[in-house]
Short mmCIF file of C-alpha atoms in Angstrom, two decimals:
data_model
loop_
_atom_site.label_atom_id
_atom_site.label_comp_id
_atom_site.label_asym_id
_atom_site.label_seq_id
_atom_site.Cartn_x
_atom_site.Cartn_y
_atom_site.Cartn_z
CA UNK A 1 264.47 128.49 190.07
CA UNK A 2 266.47 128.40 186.83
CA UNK A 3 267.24 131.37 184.86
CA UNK A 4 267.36 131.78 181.24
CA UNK A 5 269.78 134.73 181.39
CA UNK A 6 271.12 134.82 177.73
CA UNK A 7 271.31 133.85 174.23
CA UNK A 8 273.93 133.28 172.19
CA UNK A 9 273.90 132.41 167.93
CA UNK A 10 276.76 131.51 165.68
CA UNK A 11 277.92 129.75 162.62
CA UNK A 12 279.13 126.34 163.35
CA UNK A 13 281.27 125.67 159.76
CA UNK A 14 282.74 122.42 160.41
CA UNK A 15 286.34 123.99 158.80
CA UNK A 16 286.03 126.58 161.83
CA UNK A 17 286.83 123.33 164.14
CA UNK A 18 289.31 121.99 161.70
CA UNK A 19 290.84 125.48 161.96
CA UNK A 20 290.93 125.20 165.78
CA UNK A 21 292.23 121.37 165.98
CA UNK A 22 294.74 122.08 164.02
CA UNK A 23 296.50 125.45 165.47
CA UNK A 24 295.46 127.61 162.19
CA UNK A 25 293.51 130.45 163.92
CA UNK A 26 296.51 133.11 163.67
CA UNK A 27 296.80 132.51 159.96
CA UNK A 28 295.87 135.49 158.13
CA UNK A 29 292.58 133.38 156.64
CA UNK A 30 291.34 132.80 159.99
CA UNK A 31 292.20 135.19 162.25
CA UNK A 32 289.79 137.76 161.34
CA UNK A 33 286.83 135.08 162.46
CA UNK A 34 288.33 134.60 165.77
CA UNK A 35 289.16 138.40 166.91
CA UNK A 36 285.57 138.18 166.60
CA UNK A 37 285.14 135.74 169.67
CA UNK A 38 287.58 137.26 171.82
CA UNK A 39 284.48 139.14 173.72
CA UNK A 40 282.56 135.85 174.35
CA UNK A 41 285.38 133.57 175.63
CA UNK A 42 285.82 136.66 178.14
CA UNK A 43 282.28 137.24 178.62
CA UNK A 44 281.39 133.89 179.02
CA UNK A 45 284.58 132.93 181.18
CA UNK A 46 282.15 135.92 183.45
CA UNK A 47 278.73 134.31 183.45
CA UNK A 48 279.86 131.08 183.90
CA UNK A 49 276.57 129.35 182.71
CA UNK A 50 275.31 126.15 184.21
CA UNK A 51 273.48 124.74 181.31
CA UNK A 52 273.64 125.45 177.75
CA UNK A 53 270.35 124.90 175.83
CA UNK A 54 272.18 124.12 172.45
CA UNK A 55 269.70 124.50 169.63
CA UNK A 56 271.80 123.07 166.10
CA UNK A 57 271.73 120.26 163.60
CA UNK A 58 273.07 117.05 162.62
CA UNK A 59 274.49 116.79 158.86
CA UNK A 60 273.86 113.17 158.16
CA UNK A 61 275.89 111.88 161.20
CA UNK A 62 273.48 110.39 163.64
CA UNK A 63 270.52 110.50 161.72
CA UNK A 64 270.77 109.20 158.25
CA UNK A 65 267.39 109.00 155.87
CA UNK A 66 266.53 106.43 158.39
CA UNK A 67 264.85 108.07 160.81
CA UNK A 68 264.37 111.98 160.31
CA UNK A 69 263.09 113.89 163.68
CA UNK A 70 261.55 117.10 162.99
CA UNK A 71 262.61 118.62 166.51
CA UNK A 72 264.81 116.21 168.84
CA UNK A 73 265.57 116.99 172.57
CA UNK A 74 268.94 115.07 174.30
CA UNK A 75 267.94 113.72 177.60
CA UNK A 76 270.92 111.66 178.08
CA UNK A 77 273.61 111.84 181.11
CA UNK A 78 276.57 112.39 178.02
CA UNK A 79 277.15 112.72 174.54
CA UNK A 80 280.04 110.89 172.55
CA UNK A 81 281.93 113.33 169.72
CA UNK A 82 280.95 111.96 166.33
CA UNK A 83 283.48 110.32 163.64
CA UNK A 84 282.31 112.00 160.86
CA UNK A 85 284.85 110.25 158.76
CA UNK A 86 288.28 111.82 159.27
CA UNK A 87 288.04 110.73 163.19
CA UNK A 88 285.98 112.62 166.20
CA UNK A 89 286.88 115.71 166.81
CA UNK A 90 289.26 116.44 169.71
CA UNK A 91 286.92 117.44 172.42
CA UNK A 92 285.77 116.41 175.31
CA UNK A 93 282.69 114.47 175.93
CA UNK A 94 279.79 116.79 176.36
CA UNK A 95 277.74 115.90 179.46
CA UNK A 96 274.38 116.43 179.08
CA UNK A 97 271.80 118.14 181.99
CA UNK A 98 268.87 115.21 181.92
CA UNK A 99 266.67 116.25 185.09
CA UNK A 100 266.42 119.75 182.83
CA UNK A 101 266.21 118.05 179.45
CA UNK A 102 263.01 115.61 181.12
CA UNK A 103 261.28 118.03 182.13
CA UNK A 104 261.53 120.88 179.07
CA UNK A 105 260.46 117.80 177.29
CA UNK A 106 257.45 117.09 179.26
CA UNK A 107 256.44 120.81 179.42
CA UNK A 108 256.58 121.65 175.76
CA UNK A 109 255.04 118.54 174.57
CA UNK A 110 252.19 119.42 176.63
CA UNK A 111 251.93 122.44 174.49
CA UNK A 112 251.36 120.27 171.72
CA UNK A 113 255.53 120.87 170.39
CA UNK A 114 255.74 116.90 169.45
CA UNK A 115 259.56 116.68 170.23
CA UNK A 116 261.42 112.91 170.01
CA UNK A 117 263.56 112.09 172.78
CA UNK A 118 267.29 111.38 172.45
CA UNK A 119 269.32 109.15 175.25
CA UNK A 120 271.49 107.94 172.99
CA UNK A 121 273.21 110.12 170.40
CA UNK A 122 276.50 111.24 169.25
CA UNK A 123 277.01 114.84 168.42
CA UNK A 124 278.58 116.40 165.50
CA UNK A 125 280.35 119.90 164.32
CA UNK A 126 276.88 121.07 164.53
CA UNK A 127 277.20 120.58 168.39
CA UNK A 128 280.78 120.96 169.31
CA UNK A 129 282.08 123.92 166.96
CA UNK A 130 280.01 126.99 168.58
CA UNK A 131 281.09 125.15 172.25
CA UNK A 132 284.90 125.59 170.66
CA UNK A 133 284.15 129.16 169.31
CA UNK A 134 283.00 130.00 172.99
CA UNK A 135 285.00 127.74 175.45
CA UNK A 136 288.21 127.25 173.17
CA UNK A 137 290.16 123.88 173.86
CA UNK A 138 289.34 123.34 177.97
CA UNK A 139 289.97 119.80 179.04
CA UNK A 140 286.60 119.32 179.92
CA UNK A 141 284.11 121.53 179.00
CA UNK A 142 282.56 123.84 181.45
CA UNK A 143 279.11 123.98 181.32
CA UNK A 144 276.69 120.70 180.79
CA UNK A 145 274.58 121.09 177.43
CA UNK A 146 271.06 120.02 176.42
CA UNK A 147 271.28 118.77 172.83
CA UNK A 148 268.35 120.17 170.36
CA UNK A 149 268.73 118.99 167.14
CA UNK A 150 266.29 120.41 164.13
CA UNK A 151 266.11 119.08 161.02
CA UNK A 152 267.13 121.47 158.32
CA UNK A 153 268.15 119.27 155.82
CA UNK A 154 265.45 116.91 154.45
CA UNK A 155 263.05 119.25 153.12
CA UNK A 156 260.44 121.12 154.75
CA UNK A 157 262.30 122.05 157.93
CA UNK A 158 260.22 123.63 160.49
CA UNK A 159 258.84 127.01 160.06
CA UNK A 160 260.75 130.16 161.44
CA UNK A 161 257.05 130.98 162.79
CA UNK A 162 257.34 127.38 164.61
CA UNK A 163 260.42 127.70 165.52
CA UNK A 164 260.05 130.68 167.44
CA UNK A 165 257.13 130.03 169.04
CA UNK A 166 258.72 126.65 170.50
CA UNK A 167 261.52 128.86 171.96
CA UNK A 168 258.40 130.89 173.74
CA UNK A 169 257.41 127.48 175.02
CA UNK A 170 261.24 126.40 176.25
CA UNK A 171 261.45 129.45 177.91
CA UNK A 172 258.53 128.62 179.96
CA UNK A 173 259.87 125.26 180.72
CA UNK A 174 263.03 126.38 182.22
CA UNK A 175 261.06 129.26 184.46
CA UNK A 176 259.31 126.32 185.99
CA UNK A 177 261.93 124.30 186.78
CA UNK A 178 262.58 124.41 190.82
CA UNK A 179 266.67 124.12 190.58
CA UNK A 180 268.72 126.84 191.05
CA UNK A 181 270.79 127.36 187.45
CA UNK A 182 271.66 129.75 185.40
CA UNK A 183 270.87 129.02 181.85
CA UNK A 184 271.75 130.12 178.18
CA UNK A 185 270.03 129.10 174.79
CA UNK A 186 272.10 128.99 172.06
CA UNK A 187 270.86 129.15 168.31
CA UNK A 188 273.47 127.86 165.58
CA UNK A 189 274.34 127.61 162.12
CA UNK A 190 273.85 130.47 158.76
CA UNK A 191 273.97 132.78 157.89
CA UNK A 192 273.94 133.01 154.22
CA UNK A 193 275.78 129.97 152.05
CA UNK A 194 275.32 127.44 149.65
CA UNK A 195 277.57 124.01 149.41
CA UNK A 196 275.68 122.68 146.08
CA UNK A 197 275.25 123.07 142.86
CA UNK A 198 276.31 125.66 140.20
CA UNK A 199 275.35 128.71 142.64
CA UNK A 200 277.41 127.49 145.23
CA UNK A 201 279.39 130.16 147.29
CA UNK A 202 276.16 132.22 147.46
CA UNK A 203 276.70 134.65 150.22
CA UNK A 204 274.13 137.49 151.04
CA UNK A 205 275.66 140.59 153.34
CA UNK A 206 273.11 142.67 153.44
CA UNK A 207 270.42 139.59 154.38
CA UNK A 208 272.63 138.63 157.11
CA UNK A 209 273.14 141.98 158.19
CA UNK A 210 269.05 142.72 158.41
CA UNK A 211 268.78 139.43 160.02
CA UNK A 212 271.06 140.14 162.93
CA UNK A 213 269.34 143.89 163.10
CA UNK A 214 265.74 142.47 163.31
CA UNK A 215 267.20 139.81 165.41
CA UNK A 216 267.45 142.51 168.36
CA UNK A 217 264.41 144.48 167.85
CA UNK A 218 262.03 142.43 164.96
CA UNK A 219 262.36 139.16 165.74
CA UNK A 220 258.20 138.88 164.87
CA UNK A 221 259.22 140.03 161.37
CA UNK A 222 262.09 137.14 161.19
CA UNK A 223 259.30 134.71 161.98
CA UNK A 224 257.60 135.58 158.88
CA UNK A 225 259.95 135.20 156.48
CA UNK A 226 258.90 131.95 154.25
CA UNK A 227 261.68 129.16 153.31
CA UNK A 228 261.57 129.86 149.93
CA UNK A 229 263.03 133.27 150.51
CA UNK A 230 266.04 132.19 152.95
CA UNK A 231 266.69 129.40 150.04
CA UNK A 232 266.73 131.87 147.12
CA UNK A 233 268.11 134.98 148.83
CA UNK A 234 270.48 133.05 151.36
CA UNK A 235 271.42 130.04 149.73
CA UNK A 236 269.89 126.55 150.08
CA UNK A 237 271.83 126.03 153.27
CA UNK A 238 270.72 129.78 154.66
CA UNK A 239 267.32 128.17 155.93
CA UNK A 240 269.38 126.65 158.77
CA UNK A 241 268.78 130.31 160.49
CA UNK A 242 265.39 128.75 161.47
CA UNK A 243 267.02 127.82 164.25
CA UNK A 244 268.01 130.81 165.28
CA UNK A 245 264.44 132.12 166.15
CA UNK A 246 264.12 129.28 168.77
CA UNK A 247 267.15 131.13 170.60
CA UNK A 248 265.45 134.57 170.45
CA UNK A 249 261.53 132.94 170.83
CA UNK A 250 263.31 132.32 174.72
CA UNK A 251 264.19 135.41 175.61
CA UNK A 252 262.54 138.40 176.47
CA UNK A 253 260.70 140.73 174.11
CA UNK A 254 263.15 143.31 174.94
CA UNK A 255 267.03 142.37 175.13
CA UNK A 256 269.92 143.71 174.98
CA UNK A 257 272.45 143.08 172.40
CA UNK A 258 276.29 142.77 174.12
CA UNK A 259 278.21 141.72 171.28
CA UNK A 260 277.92 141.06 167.65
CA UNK A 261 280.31 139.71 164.67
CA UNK A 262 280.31 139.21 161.12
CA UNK A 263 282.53 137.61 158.94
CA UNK A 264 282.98 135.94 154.97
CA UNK A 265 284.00 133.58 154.69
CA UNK A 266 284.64 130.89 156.57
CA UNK A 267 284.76 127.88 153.91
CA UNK A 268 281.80 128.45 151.98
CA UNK A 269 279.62 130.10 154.78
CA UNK A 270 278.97 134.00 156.10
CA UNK A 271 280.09 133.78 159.82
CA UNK A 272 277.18 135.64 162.23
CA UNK A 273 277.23 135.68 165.63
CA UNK A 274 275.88 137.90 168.07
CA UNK A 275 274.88 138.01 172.17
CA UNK A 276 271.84 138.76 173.30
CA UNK A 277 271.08 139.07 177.27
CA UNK A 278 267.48 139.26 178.83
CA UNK A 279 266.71 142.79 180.45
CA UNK B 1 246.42 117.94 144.13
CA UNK B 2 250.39 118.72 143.44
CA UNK B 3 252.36 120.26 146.33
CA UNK B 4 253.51 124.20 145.71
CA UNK B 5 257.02 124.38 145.25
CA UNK B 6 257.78 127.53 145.06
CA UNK B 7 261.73 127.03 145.13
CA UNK B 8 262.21 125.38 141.73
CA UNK B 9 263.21 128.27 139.67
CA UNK B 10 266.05 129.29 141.79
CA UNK B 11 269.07 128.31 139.46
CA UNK B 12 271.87 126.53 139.48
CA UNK B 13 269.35 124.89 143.32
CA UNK B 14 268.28 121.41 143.90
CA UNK B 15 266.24 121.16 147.32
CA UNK B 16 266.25 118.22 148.91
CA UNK B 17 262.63 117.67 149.02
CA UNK B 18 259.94 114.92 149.50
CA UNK B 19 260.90 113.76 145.70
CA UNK B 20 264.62 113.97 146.25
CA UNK B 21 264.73 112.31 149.48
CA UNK B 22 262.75 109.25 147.79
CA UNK B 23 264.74 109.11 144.95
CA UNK B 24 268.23 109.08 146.57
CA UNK B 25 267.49 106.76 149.25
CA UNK B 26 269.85 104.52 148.67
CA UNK B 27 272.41 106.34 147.14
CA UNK B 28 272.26 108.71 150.50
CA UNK B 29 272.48 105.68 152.77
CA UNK B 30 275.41 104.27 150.77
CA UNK B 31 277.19 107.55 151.33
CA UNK B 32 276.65 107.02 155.28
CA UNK B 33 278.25 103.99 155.26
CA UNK B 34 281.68 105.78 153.86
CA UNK B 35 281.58 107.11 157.69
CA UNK B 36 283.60 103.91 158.77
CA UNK B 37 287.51 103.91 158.04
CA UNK B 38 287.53 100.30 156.72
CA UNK B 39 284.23 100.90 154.43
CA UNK B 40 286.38 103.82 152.60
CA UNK B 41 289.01 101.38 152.29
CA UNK B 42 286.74 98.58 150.75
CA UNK B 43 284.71 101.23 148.50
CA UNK B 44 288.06 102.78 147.14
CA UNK B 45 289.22 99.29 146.29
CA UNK B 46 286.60 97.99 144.20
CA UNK B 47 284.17 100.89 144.13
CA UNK B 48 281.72 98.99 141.20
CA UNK B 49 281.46 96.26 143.46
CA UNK B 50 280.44 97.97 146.74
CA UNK B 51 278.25 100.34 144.43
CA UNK B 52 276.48 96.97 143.44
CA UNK B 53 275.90 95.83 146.93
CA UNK B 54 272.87 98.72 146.94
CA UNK B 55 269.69 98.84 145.16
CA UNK B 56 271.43 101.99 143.27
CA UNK B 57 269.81 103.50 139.71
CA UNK B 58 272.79 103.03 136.75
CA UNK B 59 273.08 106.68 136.63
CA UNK B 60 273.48 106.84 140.47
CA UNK B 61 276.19 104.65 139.99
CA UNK B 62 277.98 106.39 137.54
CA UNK B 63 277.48 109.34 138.82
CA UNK B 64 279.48 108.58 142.31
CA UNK B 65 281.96 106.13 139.74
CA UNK B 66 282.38 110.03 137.67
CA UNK B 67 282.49 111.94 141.56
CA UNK B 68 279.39 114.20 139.24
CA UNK B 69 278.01 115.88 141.92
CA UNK B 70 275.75 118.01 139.93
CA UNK B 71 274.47 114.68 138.10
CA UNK B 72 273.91 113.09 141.87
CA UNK B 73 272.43 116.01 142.93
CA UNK B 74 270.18 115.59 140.18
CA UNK B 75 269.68 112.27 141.33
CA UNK B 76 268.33 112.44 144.56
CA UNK B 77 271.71 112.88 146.49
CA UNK B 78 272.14 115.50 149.17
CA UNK B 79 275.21 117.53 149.88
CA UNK B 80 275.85 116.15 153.39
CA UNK B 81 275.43 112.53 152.42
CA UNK B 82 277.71 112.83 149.35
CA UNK B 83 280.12 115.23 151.34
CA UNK B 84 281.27 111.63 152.86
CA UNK B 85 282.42 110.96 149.31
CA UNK B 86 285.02 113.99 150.01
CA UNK B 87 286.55 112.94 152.83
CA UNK B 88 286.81 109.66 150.97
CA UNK B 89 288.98 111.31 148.30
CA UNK B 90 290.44 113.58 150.97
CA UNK B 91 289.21 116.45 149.67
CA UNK B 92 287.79 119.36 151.45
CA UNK B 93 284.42 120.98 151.46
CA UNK B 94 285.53 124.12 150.12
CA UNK B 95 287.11 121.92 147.07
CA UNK B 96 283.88 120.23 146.84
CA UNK B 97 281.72 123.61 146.25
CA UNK B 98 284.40 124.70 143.34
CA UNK B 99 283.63 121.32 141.49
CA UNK B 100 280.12 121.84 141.38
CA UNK B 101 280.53 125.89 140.68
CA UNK B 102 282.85 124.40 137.71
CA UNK B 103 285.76 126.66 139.08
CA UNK B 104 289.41 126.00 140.14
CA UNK B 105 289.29 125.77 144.28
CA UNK B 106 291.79 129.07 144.03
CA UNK B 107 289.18 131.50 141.53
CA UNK B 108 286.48 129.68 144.17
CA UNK B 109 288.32 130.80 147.42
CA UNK B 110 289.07 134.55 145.54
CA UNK B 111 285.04 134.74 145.28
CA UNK B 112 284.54 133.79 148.66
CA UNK B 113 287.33 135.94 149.80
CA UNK B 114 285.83 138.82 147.74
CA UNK B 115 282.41 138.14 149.44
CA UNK B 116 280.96 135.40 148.09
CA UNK B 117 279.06 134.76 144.66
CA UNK B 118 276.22 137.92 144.59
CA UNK B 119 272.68 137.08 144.94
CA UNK B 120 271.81 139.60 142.33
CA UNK B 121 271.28 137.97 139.17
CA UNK B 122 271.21 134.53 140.64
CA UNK B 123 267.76 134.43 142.33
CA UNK B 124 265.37 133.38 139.64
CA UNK B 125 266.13 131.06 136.29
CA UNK B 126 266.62 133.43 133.63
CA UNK B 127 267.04 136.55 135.37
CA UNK B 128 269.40 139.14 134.49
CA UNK B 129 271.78 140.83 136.73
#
């Protein structure tokens, strides 16, 4: 059977790639962010997961206004890197886990989660920079990846009630399926930022930090939070922490937390990130 | 019956709502098209003429003409459509914020590096810290 053993959430800043692709993590900016991740490259160089459940979004890459999916699962066998206009990133292909990606999609549209199906996509910095912050620069990466994409972008995005109680319905979709993998849900992007307007560079420590707390132990009171109050209290681009209650609506009730980082800034964003395995 | 939008008196905020998202259509899907290497190139060498090629508002065209990013925002624009406008002009997304916080990208990076730009005070329209 497979095994949802862990979940993982962080940041995915697209200038944290840049940072990467370019050799700039010992520079004094940087460095700081990355000490952060030295735990999970070793941790996760440990658990060796099969599949990574990789719950992020697109920023106007694949999906333009054209066609806006609320929730979108990737079912296909591989995922091209996205140009997002200065070139695709250096990274390998991701290769994508479709006999697991059919049938979450089949379970948790039966419980009435009305998810559109991807088989063709390209993937952006949404995708590829938490797999960088984790894997670092492998030839190919290690683990096959299920694509989620949420829309946070195009006002409303879903509700952090909704959003966890779809992870409560993945995580019941990978307990039924028969093969024998080991399997982590990731949740990605936040915490706290802005990128428009005249309050942009809002940042919000102490939100973040009660986020990651409640995160642990709370994650019911995270679910009630309304948009309005990420939006004014952790910038208009905060709300994409939605998506960070699918990756804890998977696990257990009880977890317990391995590893956790904080950092401002990268860019414009608070860096979060934090490990949570099921007891 | 009007929607509730409850987010409209956070300052210096422009949500890209149902309204938004209708009235920047085009303006948005011009932006995606600044993906592609050789539509930069075409853009940056006659930019009133590719502007013209899209059912664009006047004010949506000067705004991108100006690089106003408050104005387009105003407009119906969204940060990760016009953010292809950056790379465009090769500038970066930190850059970007600074223009529309109206500071220098070096006073904008010391905020950041300081913690960021406080919530306090910048929650509600009119509010004092």
């Amino acid at each position: 059977m497979a095994r949802l053993s862990a979940g993982v959430s962080m940041s995915h800043v697209p200038a944290i790639g840049a940072a990467v692709d370019l050799g700039k993590t010992d520079e004094p900016y940087w460095r700081p962010l990355f000490e952060g991740f030295e735990f999970s490259r070793a941790w996760i160089a440990g658990e060796k997961p099969d599949v990574i459940f990789l719950v992020y979004n697109d920023h106007a890459v694949t999906f333009g206004l054209e066609t806006i999916p609320t929730f979108a699962i990737g079912c296909g066998e591989r995922f091209e890197i996205a140009d997002e206009g200065w070139g695709p990133r250096p990274v390998p292909t991701v290769i994508g886990a479709p006999d697991l990606a059919w049938h979450v999609r089949q379970s948790v549209i039966q419980e009435d989660f009305d998810l559109t199906t991807l088989n063709e996509m390209k993937v952006d910095h949404g995708l590829t920079v938490p797999l960088t912050l984790m894997y670092g620069q492998p030839a190919e990466w290690p683990c096959r990846v299920i694509p989620f994409a949420v829309n946070v972008i195009v006002y409303p995005p879903p509700s952090g009630r909704r959003c966890f109680e779809l992870g409560k319905a993945i995580r019941r979709a990978i307990d039924s399926f028969d093969e024998d993998l080991n399997v982590q849900i990731w949740g990605t992007g936040g915490m706290s930022h802005q990128l428009q307007g005249p309050r942009a560079g809002l940042i919000n420590q102490e939100f973040d930090r009660n986020f990651l707390d409640a995160l642990v132990d709370d994650p019911e009171s995270l679910a009630a939070i309304p948009h309005v109050d990420y939006m004014r209290d952790a910038g208009s681009e905060g709300i994409e922490l939605v998506m960070w209650l699918i990756m804890r609506g998977a696990l257990n009730k009880k977890v317990k937390e391995l590893h956790r980082h904080y950092h401002v800034p990268a860019s414009n964003t608070a860096v979060g990130h934090i490990i949570l395995q099921n007891d | 019956m009007a929607l509730d939008k409850p987010y409209k008196d956070i300052p210096g905020t422009t949500i890209f709502d149902s309204d938004q998202a209708r009235l920047g259509y085009h303006v948005n899907q011009f932006c995606m098209t600044l993906m592609k290497p050789e539509n930069r190139e075409r853009f940056l060498e006659n930019e009133r003429a590719y502007l013209d090629e899209w059912p664009m508002s006047e004010a949506q065209k000067r705004a991108v003409l100006d690089r106003d990013y408050n104005a387009l925002l105003k407009l119906g624009a969204n940060v990760y459509y016009f953010g292809k406008l950056f790379f465009t002009d090769k500038i970066s997304f930190e850059k970007g914020a600074s223009l529309m916080a109206g500071m220098s990208q070096d006073d904008y990076r010391e905020m950041m590096v300081s913690g960021g730009r406080s919530p306090d005070g910048n929650r509600f329209i009119g509010e004092k810290s």
